[in-house]
Amino acid sequence: MLSGCWQACFEPQEHERPFVADAVIANPPAFAHVHCAEKLGIPLHVVFTMPWTPTKSFAHPLTRTRASGIGAGAANLTSYHMMDLVLAQGTRSPVNKLRRRTLDLEPIDVTYAAGLLDRLEIPTTYLWPPCLVPKPPDWGDHITVAGACTPAPAIRFDPPSTLVKFLKAGPPAVYIGFGSIVDSDSTALTDLILKATELAGTRAVVSRGWSQLGTSTEMPGHICLVDDVPHEWLFQNHIAGVVHHGGAETTFAGLRAGLPTVIIPFFGDQYFWGDVVHKAGAGPAPISRKDLNARNLAEAIIAALSGSCRAAATSLAAKLKTEDGAANFATSFHASLPLSAMRCSLDPSRAAVWQLSSRSKGGLRLSTFAASVLLKERYIGITKLVRYRATEYNAVNGPREPFAGSTLAVTKDIYGVFKGFGEIGAGIDRNIRKLDQIGRKPPLVDDSSSMERTQAVKPTKSARTGGVRVVSTILRMPMTFSLALARGAHNAPRLLNDPLVREPDAITGITSGLIAGCKGIVLGTYDGVTGLVTQPYVGARDGGVVGGVLGIGKGLVGAPMKLFEAMAAPVGYPLKGIEVEISQAIARRHRDPVDTARIAQGEWEYHGATEDDRQKVLTAWRAQSM
């Protein structure tokens, strides 16, 4: 899945048209989204139909936490942090494999990967009705609740004649279906549904779904068994209420049609939506699948068809029909883009993907089309193009504190050196064994054994790898140690919930490394000294006497940490910039697939453009020299 997400960022589209993403839109469990965006330097926008951002208002849907009382807010907030930590730990190995081997990025620590989207304030849009779940007050401006998406007009649907006859033959029926859910005992579930509808005295349209309900059971007259039927069509025709698993799409479709709803959650966010519907009055309390029986399902159906649930569902339907989640998302997505930084300098209607490194016009941003025009006219050479980054994400921010972090860095380096020497030794041993085997062979007249002996004593691949590992690790030791000290000292005050910790700058080369080092000296010293005064003041302002006392503690602990960063930053950050610059120089020797796709994209656009489009670019280019 992670590899597929990356491949989707630059694989050709239909008809082999070249493609490279200028932005990424993904849901949180895609996991690779922020890492792909970091590699490409493009904006990321997260979209989802269930809460994923920490809040005190309600718990993470996947934790099924139901807190109440004084500590409910803290418990709800903790549920998100715990779920983030569990998911970060579970995906650590494949994510870091993707970062190291495919994206050529630093591996990310589990404790820092947890909550990364929230910490980076990635623009997020949630597609659910705000009348059902209002935006929590502790969510920032980068988060939008856009409303549910209105389905696109359905293609022509010709319903089965048996369904049409059934719907016309009696009073409105109840819809029962569990979509893609696969029940472990579909026969038992079918029998339960038949018994429950009989007890409730209601007719029902039952969808087979992935569980294949009703496959081995003969249907009584009050049941109509169907395959896939568009919800938007069925729910508007002779349906009195719905019973389903609580998927977001089905939930919104039922409520949009004004139908009272019974939710039987199986897992995931289905419990969340069951509670939301019940709280809104549009249905009874959800019944989990493991607690479901014919009697409580019948009671739930009767309760749903009561006047109060009908009235609540009708009221919600009027509100949902005024929403257009798709249009609202488009607005929030467009507003979140750094458009001024994304535009081509020569043609602002196109996205900038290259930056010119020439002396006269260095920094000029070029689209794939503009770059292709200038290359064709020989105004620039391809070596003058470097990839432009419209957005930077500082996903890796080092250890939580300096002492364990620096110790771990040294330990890893020592391990790397010994591993390298081990690989060298293994290579030498392999050569000795080959020489010994050759020496036991009878002498040959053509003296080919001497050729074999010469080939055998060449360094093996493992020996060469080991030598490179030893040398590179030793050269990197000053950088890894001082960087761990600087980053750890910078992050340590966060452990005390210090609100005055600055977000570090991303280090993308020598220049940014030097700037980060200088800022580390100045701001580290400034923040450490002034924090002795500002921390107690902010604490007293926000928390009274207790907050003031805690602020004094934060100031006393934070001062030495920030001063410690000021001492380590001038070494660690510039050295990191040099390492990044060397890595980029090595990478530039071989065009990566993204650059190749960008060049192909420019060729495609060049041949599909008009002469006026090309002249527009050339005119703007010449104007830059005037």
XYZ file of C-alpha atoms in Angstrom:
626
model
C 0.000 0.000 0.000
C 2.814 2.416 0.887
C 4.669 1.686 -2.342
C 1.450 2.047 -4.329
C 0.803 5.455 -2.800
C 4.263 6.597 -3.909
C 3.901 5.112 -7.384
C 0.564 6.904 -7.789
C 2.398 10.230 -7.391
C 4.205 9.941 -10.728
C 2.911 7.005 -12.791
C 1.464 7.779 -16.243
C -2.282 8.312 -16.527
C -4.662 7.011 -19.159
C -3.244 6.840 -22.688
C 0.238 6.880 -21.077
C 0.007 10.627 -20.471
C 2.895 11.635 -18.144
C 1.801 12.672 -14.675
C 3.398 13.986 -11.489
C 1.330 15.172 -8.550
C 1.347 18.877 -7.633
C -0.541 18.087 -4.412
C -1.623 15.038 -2.430
C -5.157 14.395 -1.157
C -5.453 11.341 1.079
C -7.157 9.915 4.140
C -5.159 9.417 7.366
C -4.778 5.603 7.140
C -3.016 5.940 3.792
C 0.100 6.438 6.005
C 2.454 7.236 3.090
C 0.795 10.581 2.302
C 2.955 12.941 4.381
C 6.155 11.113 3.457
C 5.396 11.347 -0.273
C 4.516 15.038 0.111
C 7.740 15.633 2.064
C 9.804 13.952 -0.657
C 8.160 15.906 -3.485
C 7.868 19.206 -1.596
C 4.168 19.553 -2.451
C 1.071 20.370 -0.344
C -0.861 17.628 1.457
C -4.564 17.815 2.291
C -6.210 15.166 4.457
C -9.860 14.212 3.915
C -11.875 11.727 5.950
C -15.361 10.758 7.097
C -14.409 10.005 10.719
C -12.541 12.064 13.356
C -8.772 11.637 13.402
C -7.685 14.929 15.000
C -7.280 14.988 18.812
C -10.138 16.680 20.640
C -11.670 16.778 24.095
C -15.190 16.658 22.634
C -15.299 12.947 21.801
C -13.004 9.941 21.784
C -11.208 8.436 18.806
C -13.813 6.261 17.038
C -11.495 3.247 16.821
C -10.908 3.125 20.587
C -14.598 2.822 21.574
C -13.808 4.935 24.646
C -16.923 6.324 26.346
C -15.734 8.712 29.037
C -17.974 10.881 31.189
C -17.639 13.215 34.150
C -14.850 15.614 35.056
C -12.058 13.711 33.311
C -13.946 13.035 30.071
C -12.074 15.681 28.081
C -8.646 14.386 29.094
C -9.711 10.783 28.463
C -10.998 11.667 24.992
C -7.794 13.519 24.148
C -5.674 10.631 25.405
C -7.560 8.183 23.190
C -6.217 9.935 20.071
C -2.641 9.997 21.349
C -2.797 6.324 22.267
C -4.257 5.344 18.895
C -1.615 7.423 17.104
C 1.102 5.684 19.100
C -0.322 2.214 18.372
C -0.568 2.938 14.635
C 2.898 4.535 14.532
C 4.403 1.500 16.247
C 2.559 -0.919 13.993
C 3.636 0.836 10.772
C 7.133 1.869 11.921
C 9.089 -0.755 9.996
C 7.404 -0.435 6.560
C 7.166 3.360 6.812
C 10.863 3.748 7.615
C 11.734 1.240 4.902
C 9.825 3.455 2.455
C 11.543 6.586 3.763
C 15.070 5.142 3.648
C 15.109 2.925 0.577
C 12.556 4.550 -1.722
C 12.258 8.209 -0.733
C 15.820 8.702 0.537
C 14.562 10.386 3.707
C 15.648 10.058 7.307
C 13.850 7.372 9.323
C 11.291 8.773 11.715
C 11.072 7.924 15.406
C 7.868 6.259 16.661
C 7.238 8.846 19.351
C 7.538 11.633 16.781
C 5.557 9.840 14.070
C 2.607 9.611 16.471
C 0.461 12.708 15.981
C 2.556 13.936 13.043
C -0.400 15.237 10.987
C -1.716 17.255 13.911
C 1.691 18.615 14.878
C 2.439 19.755 11.313
C -1.070 21.274 11.141
C -1.810 19.535 7.851
C -4.970 21.057 6.306
C -7.815 18.639 6.978
C -11.394 18.434 5.761
C -13.963 16.170 7.389
C -16.902 15.097 5.265
C -19.772 14.746 7.700
C -22.803 16.928 8.482
C -21.931 19.632 11.033
C -25.508 19.412 12.274
C -24.668 15.876 13.438
C -21.099 16.487 14.669
C -20.182 20.184 14.979
C -16.557 21.204 14.681
C -15.002 20.912 18.167
C -13.847 24.230 19.678
C -10.302 22.904 20.222
C -9.708 22.280 16.492
C -7.653 24.900 14.683
C -8.393 26.949 11.576
C -6.619 24.389 9.384
C -9.485 21.944 10.010
C -12.844 22.185 8.239
C -16.086 20.241 8.678
C -17.491 20.522 5.164
C -20.638 18.431 5.341
C -21.576 15.146 3.704
C -21.088 14.726 -0.023
C -24.232 14.733 -2.109
C -24.154 11.714 -4.444
C -23.673 12.333 -8.122
C -26.797 11.736 -10.239
C -27.188 7.975 -10.508
C -27.101 6.258 -13.870
C -30.424 4.884 -15.071
C -31.516 2.096 -12.749
C -34.074 -0.492 -13.777
C -35.213 -2.202 -10.566
C -36.084 -5.905 -10.602
C -39.771 -6.511 -11.208
C -39.972 -8.553 -7.997
C -38.795 -5.534 -5.988
C -41.260 -3.178 -7.689
C -44.162 -5.553 -7.051
C -43.102 -6.036 -3.430
C -42.898 -2.302 -2.731
C -46.327 -1.690 -4.272
C -47.969 -4.667 -2.572
C -48.097 -3.255 0.961
C -47.094 -0.562 3.425
C -43.556 0.923 3.358
C -40.899 -1.638 4.226
C -37.721 -1.445 6.304
C -34.391 -1.729 4.516
C -31.878 -4.127 6.122
C -28.370 -4.449 4.736
C -24.778 -4.661 5.925
C -22.929 -3.821 2.716
C -19.343 -5.064 2.563
C -19.455 -6.608 6.028
C -18.806 -10.360 5.971
C -20.522 -12.089 8.891
C -19.022 -15.300 10.233
C -22.430 -17.043 10.180
C -24.629 -15.558 7.480
C -27.278 -18.272 7.862
C -27.763 -17.488 11.558
C -27.878 -13.757 10.798
C -30.505 -14.356 8.106
C -32.672 -16.376 10.499
C -32.289 -13.626 13.121
C -33.487 -10.974 10.642
C -36.483 -13.061 9.598
C -37.514 -13.621 13.207
C -36.981 -9.958 14.195
C -39.060 -8.573 11.305
C -41.811 -11.069 12.133
C -41.802 -9.941 15.792
C -41.806 -6.273 14.740
C -44.657 -6.890 12.287
C -42.886 -5.136 9.450
C -42.052 -5.885 5.829
C -38.382 -5.686 4.860
C -36.132 -5.335 1.828
C -33.002 -7.327 2.707
C -29.760 -6.778 0.795
C -27.628 -9.893 0.366
C -24.389 -7.891 0.654
C -20.974 -9.522 0.950
C -22.361 -11.869 3.616
C -24.730 -13.326 1.017
C -27.723 -13.192 3.360
C -30.582 -15.508 2.457
C -28.512 -17.715 0.164
C -29.538 -20.956 1.899
C -32.872 -19.836 3.368
C -36.315 -19.647 1.780
C -37.783 -16.146 2.117
C -41.240 -15.627 3.650
C -43.758 -13.283 2.025
C -42.871 -10.240 4.152
C -39.248 -10.274 2.916
C -37.854 -9.211 -0.474
C -34.260 -10.272 -1.067
C -32.211 -7.998 -3.384
C -28.697 -7.602 -4.684
C -27.064 -4.181 -5.038
C -29.675 -1.421 -5.272
C -28.705 2.304 -5.310
C -29.527 3.738 -1.893
C -30.618 7.057 -3.347
C -33.240 5.289 -5.469
C -34.465 2.773 -2.906
C -34.609 5.085 0.100
C -36.936 7.450 -1.765
C -39.387 4.713 -2.691
C -41.607 3.090 -0.067
C -38.948 2.663 2.639
C -39.970 3.457 6.230
C -36.632 3.063 7.971
C -33.142 1.577 7.605
C -31.125 -1.015 9.510
C -27.437 -1.211 8.643
C -23.872 -1.510 9.972
C -23.220 2.200 10.423
C -20.840 3.016 7.589
C -20.615 6.767 7.078
C -21.945 6.725 3.500
C -24.978 4.560 4.312
C -25.690 6.565 7.458
C -25.749 9.871 5.564
C -27.816 8.377 2.712
C -30.498 7.191 5.128
C -30.638 10.456 7.052
C -30.640 12.502 3.848
C -33.803 10.602 2.885
C -35.321 11.402 6.281
C -35.356 7.761 7.409
C -35.097 6.729 11.070
C -32.033 4.547 11.500
C -31.051 1.442 13.446
C -27.293 0.839 13.471
C -25.743 -2.584 14.163
C -22.002 -1.796 14.402
C -19.470 -4.526 13.678
C -16.200 -2.588 14.105
C -14.369 0.701 13.565
C -16.208 4.012 13.298
C -19.566 2.243 13.018
C -19.965 2.488 16.823
C -19.256 6.223 16.596
C -21.948 6.839 13.985
C -24.401 4.656 15.910
C -23.938 6.874 18.968
C -24.204 10.044 16.862
C -27.507 8.976 15.273
C -28.934 7.985 18.658
C -27.814 11.270 20.236
C -29.520 13.163 17.407
C -32.765 11.309 18.179
C -33.002 9.734 14.714
C -32.713 6.175 15.985
C -32.424 3.944 19.070
C -29.141 3.121 20.787
C -26.869 1.016 18.549
C -26.709 -2.740 19.135
C -23.305 -4.310 18.549
C -23.295 -7.447 16.406
C -22.184 -9.659 19.284
C -25.181 -8.504 21.389
C -27.723 -8.743 18.577
C -30.702 -11.082 18.826
C -34.127 -11.251 17.269
C -35.916 -9.627 20.192
C -33.679 -6.544 20.655
C -33.548 -6.003 16.888
C -37.351 -6.102 16.734
C -37.572 -3.638 19.635
C -35.062 -1.331 17.903
C -37.055 -1.391 14.651
C -40.292 -0.568 16.492
C -38.544 2.294 18.355
C -37.090 3.660 15.116
C -40.494 3.742 13.443
C -41.964 5.716 16.334
C -43.035 9.315 15.912
C -40.100 10.916 17.744
C -37.434 9.192 15.656
C -39.323 9.989 12.464
C -39.569 13.662 13.402
C -35.825 13.883 14.228
C -34.889 12.146 10.970
C -37.131 14.487 8.967
C -35.546 17.527 10.638
C -32.040 16.259 9.870
C -32.965 15.567 6.255
C -33.956 19.211 5.716
C -30.524 20.330 6.983
C -28.520 17.707 5.082
C -30.165 18.605 1.786
C -28.729 22.131 2.018
C -25.145 20.845 2.293
C -22.721 20.189 -0.514
C -19.675 18.601 1.099
C -17.847 18.150 -2.203
C -18.114 21.843 -3.117
C -17.151 22.888 0.416
C -14.140 20.577 0.308
C -13.034 22.047 -3.017
C -13.175 25.502 -1.447
C -11.208 24.507 1.659
C -8.630 22.599 -0.416
C -8.040 25.538 -2.740
C -7.831 27.963 0.185
C -5.197 25.807 1.893
C -2.822 25.814 -1.079
C 0.202 28.170 -1.014
C -0.788 29.455 -4.438
C 1.610 32.387 -4.570
C 4.510 29.989 -4.019
C 3.157 27.395 -6.458
C 2.789 29.565 -9.556
C 5.201 29.537 -12.490
C 7.110 32.840 -12.814
C 6.549 32.948 -16.582
C 2.999 31.592 -16.713
C 1.148 31.989 -13.383
C -1.704 29.772 -14.600
C 0.618 26.762 -14.383
C 2.212 25.089 -11.365
C 5.934 25.637 -10.795
C 7.915 22.407 -10.603
C 11.460 23.520 -11.551
C 13.715 26.231 -10.248
C 16.468 27.814 -12.292
C 19.934 27.656 -10.782
C 21.665 30.017 -13.227
C 23.391 33.127 -11.916
C 21.449 35.657 -13.958
C 17.977 34.310 -13.307
C 18.504 32.054 -10.335
C 15.398 31.299 -8.314
C 13.054 31.695 -11.280
C 10.199 29.170 -10.939
C 9.239 27.232 -14.055
C 6.363 24.940 -14.960
C 7.008 21.760 -16.924
C 5.724 23.513 -20.047
C 7.806 26.676 -19.549
C 10.942 24.633 -18.921
C 10.300 22.577 -22.051
C 9.882 25.727 -24.181
C 13.134 27.223 -22.870
C 14.982 23.939 -23.388
C 13.742 23.673 -26.986
C 14.828 27.244 -27.724
C 18.210 26.563 -26.030
C 17.827 29.418 -23.577
C 18.729 27.032 -20.743
C 20.348 23.639 -20.326
C 18.778 20.783 -18.455
C 21.560 20.876 -15.862
C 20.295 24.316 -14.791
C 16.995 22.853 -13.612
C 16.582 21.782 -10.007
C 13.357 20.498 -8.508
C 11.260 23.248 -6.956
C 9.670 22.645 -3.561
C 6.509 24.630 -2.877
C 5.999 23.199 0.620
C 8.405 21.909 3.247
C 7.472 19.390 5.945
C 9.833 18.920 8.838
C 8.636 15.409 9.630
C 11.802 14.309 11.426
C 12.590 16.362 14.478
C 14.982 14.135 16.399
C 14.775 12.631 19.892
C 12.532 13.837 22.706
C 15.459 14.792 24.970
C 19.230 15.162 24.439
C 20.830 12.577 26.722
C 19.122 9.369 25.619
C 19.044 10.723 22.068
C 22.775 11.366 21.862
C 23.530 8.060 23.583
C 21.401 6.227 21.062
C 23.091 8.084 18.187
C 26.547 7.095 19.429
C 25.415 3.506 19.998
C 24.081 3.291 16.437
C 27.327 4.703 15.050
C 29.455 2.255 17.034
C 27.230 -0.573 15.843
C 27.635 0.679 12.267
C 31.429 0.683 12.561
C 31.554 -2.842 14.003
C 29.072 -4.040 11.393
C 31.293 -2.591 8.677
C 34.388 -4.298 10.079
C 32.362 -7.529 10.261
C 31.480 -7.216 6.587
C 35.130 -6.566 5.735
C 36.165 -9.637 7.744
C 33.514 -11.765 6.072
C 34.800 -10.647 2.672
C 38.409 -11.435 3.548
C 37.388 -14.852 4.886
C 35.507 -15.555 1.655
C 38.607 -14.681 -0.370
C 40.825 -16.924 1.779
C 38.423 -19.834 1.269
C 38.414 -19.288 -2.502
C 42.221 -19.148 -2.567
C 42.391 -22.348 -0.530
C 40.044 -24.111 -2.955
C 42.071 -22.926 -5.967
C 45.298 -24.025 -4.298
C 44.026 -27.587 -4.017
C 43.369 -27.854 -7.765
C 46.036 -29.626 -9.921
C 48.308 -27.201 -11.821
C 47.172 -26.302 -15.313
C 49.440 -25.891 -18.292
C 47.827 -22.658 -19.477
C 48.341 -21.149 -16.010
C 44.645 -20.231 -15.827
C 44.822 -20.943 -12.084
C 46.895 -17.802 -11.655
C 44.103 -15.854 -13.349
C 41.581 -17.431 -10.998
C 43.841 -16.563 -8.070
C 44.061 -12.948 -9.249
C 40.288 -12.702 -9.539
C 39.784 -14.323 -6.156
C 41.819 -11.767 -4.272
C 39.724 -8.867 -5.585
C 37.673 -7.281 -2.799
C 34.262 -8.926 -2.497
C 31.070 -6.893 -2.525
C 30.582 -7.338 1.240
C 34.125 -6.133 1.913
C 33.604 -3.027 -0.233
C 30.237 -2.383 1.444
C 31.826 -2.812 4.861
C 34.617 -0.396 4.030
C 32.182 2.250 2.812
C 30.057 1.733 5.935
C 33.048 2.172 8.283
C 34.335 5.322 6.575
C 30.903 6.967 6.168
C 29.878 6.180 9.755
C 33.090 7.616 11.197
C 32.726 10.752 9.072
C 29.087 11.154 10.175
C 29.773 10.664 13.897
C 30.307 14.370 14.764
C 27.109 15.238 12.885
C 24.887 12.518 14.372
C 26.075 13.194 17.933
C 25.796 16.993 17.847
C 22.518 16.862 15.885
C 20.962 14.515 18.451
C 22.102 16.847 21.234
C 20.711 19.938 19.520
C 17.394 18.408 18.485
C 16.931 16.614 21.797
C 17.631 19.784 23.770
C 15.198 21.679 21.557
C 12.439 19.097 22.092
C 12.965 18.422 25.811
C 10.764 21.311 27.068
C 7.839 19.765 25.155
C 7.841 16.973 27.739
C 6.633 19.599 30.230
C 4.009 20.895 27.772
C 6.049 24.035 27.237
C 3.890 26.211 24.946
C 6.818 28.420 23.926
C 8.877 25.833 22.019
C 9.459 27.009 18.461
C 8.942 24.740 15.471
C 12.384 23.962 13.984
C 13.207 24.824 10.398
C 13.615 22.051 7.834
C 17.245 21.519 6.788
C 17.351 21.045 3.020
C 20.968 21.962 2.265
C 24.055 23.881 3.373
C 22.353 27.275 3.409
C 19.368 26.167 5.487
C 21.739 24.259 7.791
C 23.829 27.367 8.423
C 20.708 29.462 8.984
C 19.329 26.868 11.412
C 22.663 26.831 13.258
C 22.708 30.613 13.617
C 19.079 30.701 14.711
C 19.831 27.933 17.201
C 22.507 30.082 18.847
C 20.476 33.297 18.933
C 16.988 31.973 19.639
C 18.166 29.212 21.965
C 19.978 31.736 24.149
C 17.142 34.262 23.942
C 14.383 31.745 24.714
C 16.382 30.173 27.545
C 16.984 33.474 29.321
C 13.626 35.146 28.687
C 11.782 31.929 29.531
C 12.693 32.450 33.188
C 10.296 35.409 33.107
C 7.800 34.580 30.325
C 7.039 31.055 31.488
C 5.798 32.088 34.974
C 3.872 34.993 33.421
C 2.111 32.813 30.802
C 1.458 30.121 33.414
C -0.098 32.611 35.875
C -2.142 34.248 33.118
C -3.611 30.951 31.937
C -3.683 28.941 35.166
C -3.564 31.294 38.132
C -1.268 30.574 41.060
C -0.831 26.913 40.174
C -0.031 27.816 36.583
C 2.494 30.396 37.756
C 4.297 27.827 39.924
C 4.352 25.362 37.029
C 5.645 28.150 34.795
C 8.577 28.731 37.160
C 9.418 25.017 36.869
C 9.178 25.139 33.084
C 11.471 28.162 33.005
C 14.073 26.554 35.269
C 14.078 23.302 33.277
C 13.794 24.913 29.866
C 16.622 27.443 30.332
C 19.516 24.932 30.482
C 17.963 22.838 27.687
C 17.635 25.805 25.343
C 21.117 27.018 26.201
C 22.352 23.496 25.544
C 20.759 23.663 22.096
C 22.506 26.982 21.500
C 25.861 25.269 22.067
C 25.183 22.177 19.933
C 23.256 23.839 17.080
C 26.253 25.553 15.388
C 27.826 22.148 14.852
C 24.917 19.765 14.298
C 22.689 21.798 11.985
C 25.355 22.948 9.463
C 26.849 19.446 9.331
C 23.384 18.066 8.646
C 23.033 20.598 5.836
C 26.316 19.409 4.326
C 25.154 15.782 4.503
C 21.878 16.668 2.774
C 23.742 18.607 0.087
C 26.056 15.663 -0.595
C 23.107 13.258 -0.782
C 21.344 15.559 -3.235
C 24.484 15.872 -5.375
C 24.784 12.094 -5.554
C 21.104 11.773 -6.406
C 21.425 14.365 -9.198
C 23.951 12.147 -10.966
C 21.054 9.829 -11.775
C 17.710 11.338 -12.689
C 15.119 9.830 -10.390
C 11.762 8.671 -11.797
C 10.016 11.856 -10.670
C 12.388 14.093 -12.628
C 12.092 11.785 -15.628
C 8.303 11.992 -15.434
C 8.439 15.793 -15.135
C 10.591 16.063 -18.257
C 8.225 13.746 -20.137
C 5.288 15.814 -18.880
C 6.875 18.951 -20.300
C 7.406 17.261 -23.675
C 3.761 16.175 -23.762
C 2.523 19.669 -22.926
C 4.903 21.295 -25.431
C 3.613 19.242 -28.357
C -0.002 19.795 -27.298
C 0.326 23.576 -26.932
C -0.338 26.302 -29.469
C 2.312 28.628 -30.849
C 0.702 31.476 -28.910
C 1.226 29.554 -25.659
C 4.912 29.075 -26.456
C 5.404 32.705 -27.430
C 3.761 33.804 -24.183
C 6.458 31.970 -22.247
C 9.272 33.342 -24.395
C 7.950 36.893 -24.082
C 7.843 36.594 -20.303
C 11.367 35.139 -20.321
C 12.761 38.037 -22.335
C 10.972 40.483 -20.047
C 12.901 39.070 -17.100
C 16.121 40.396 -18.675
C 14.845 43.922 -19.214
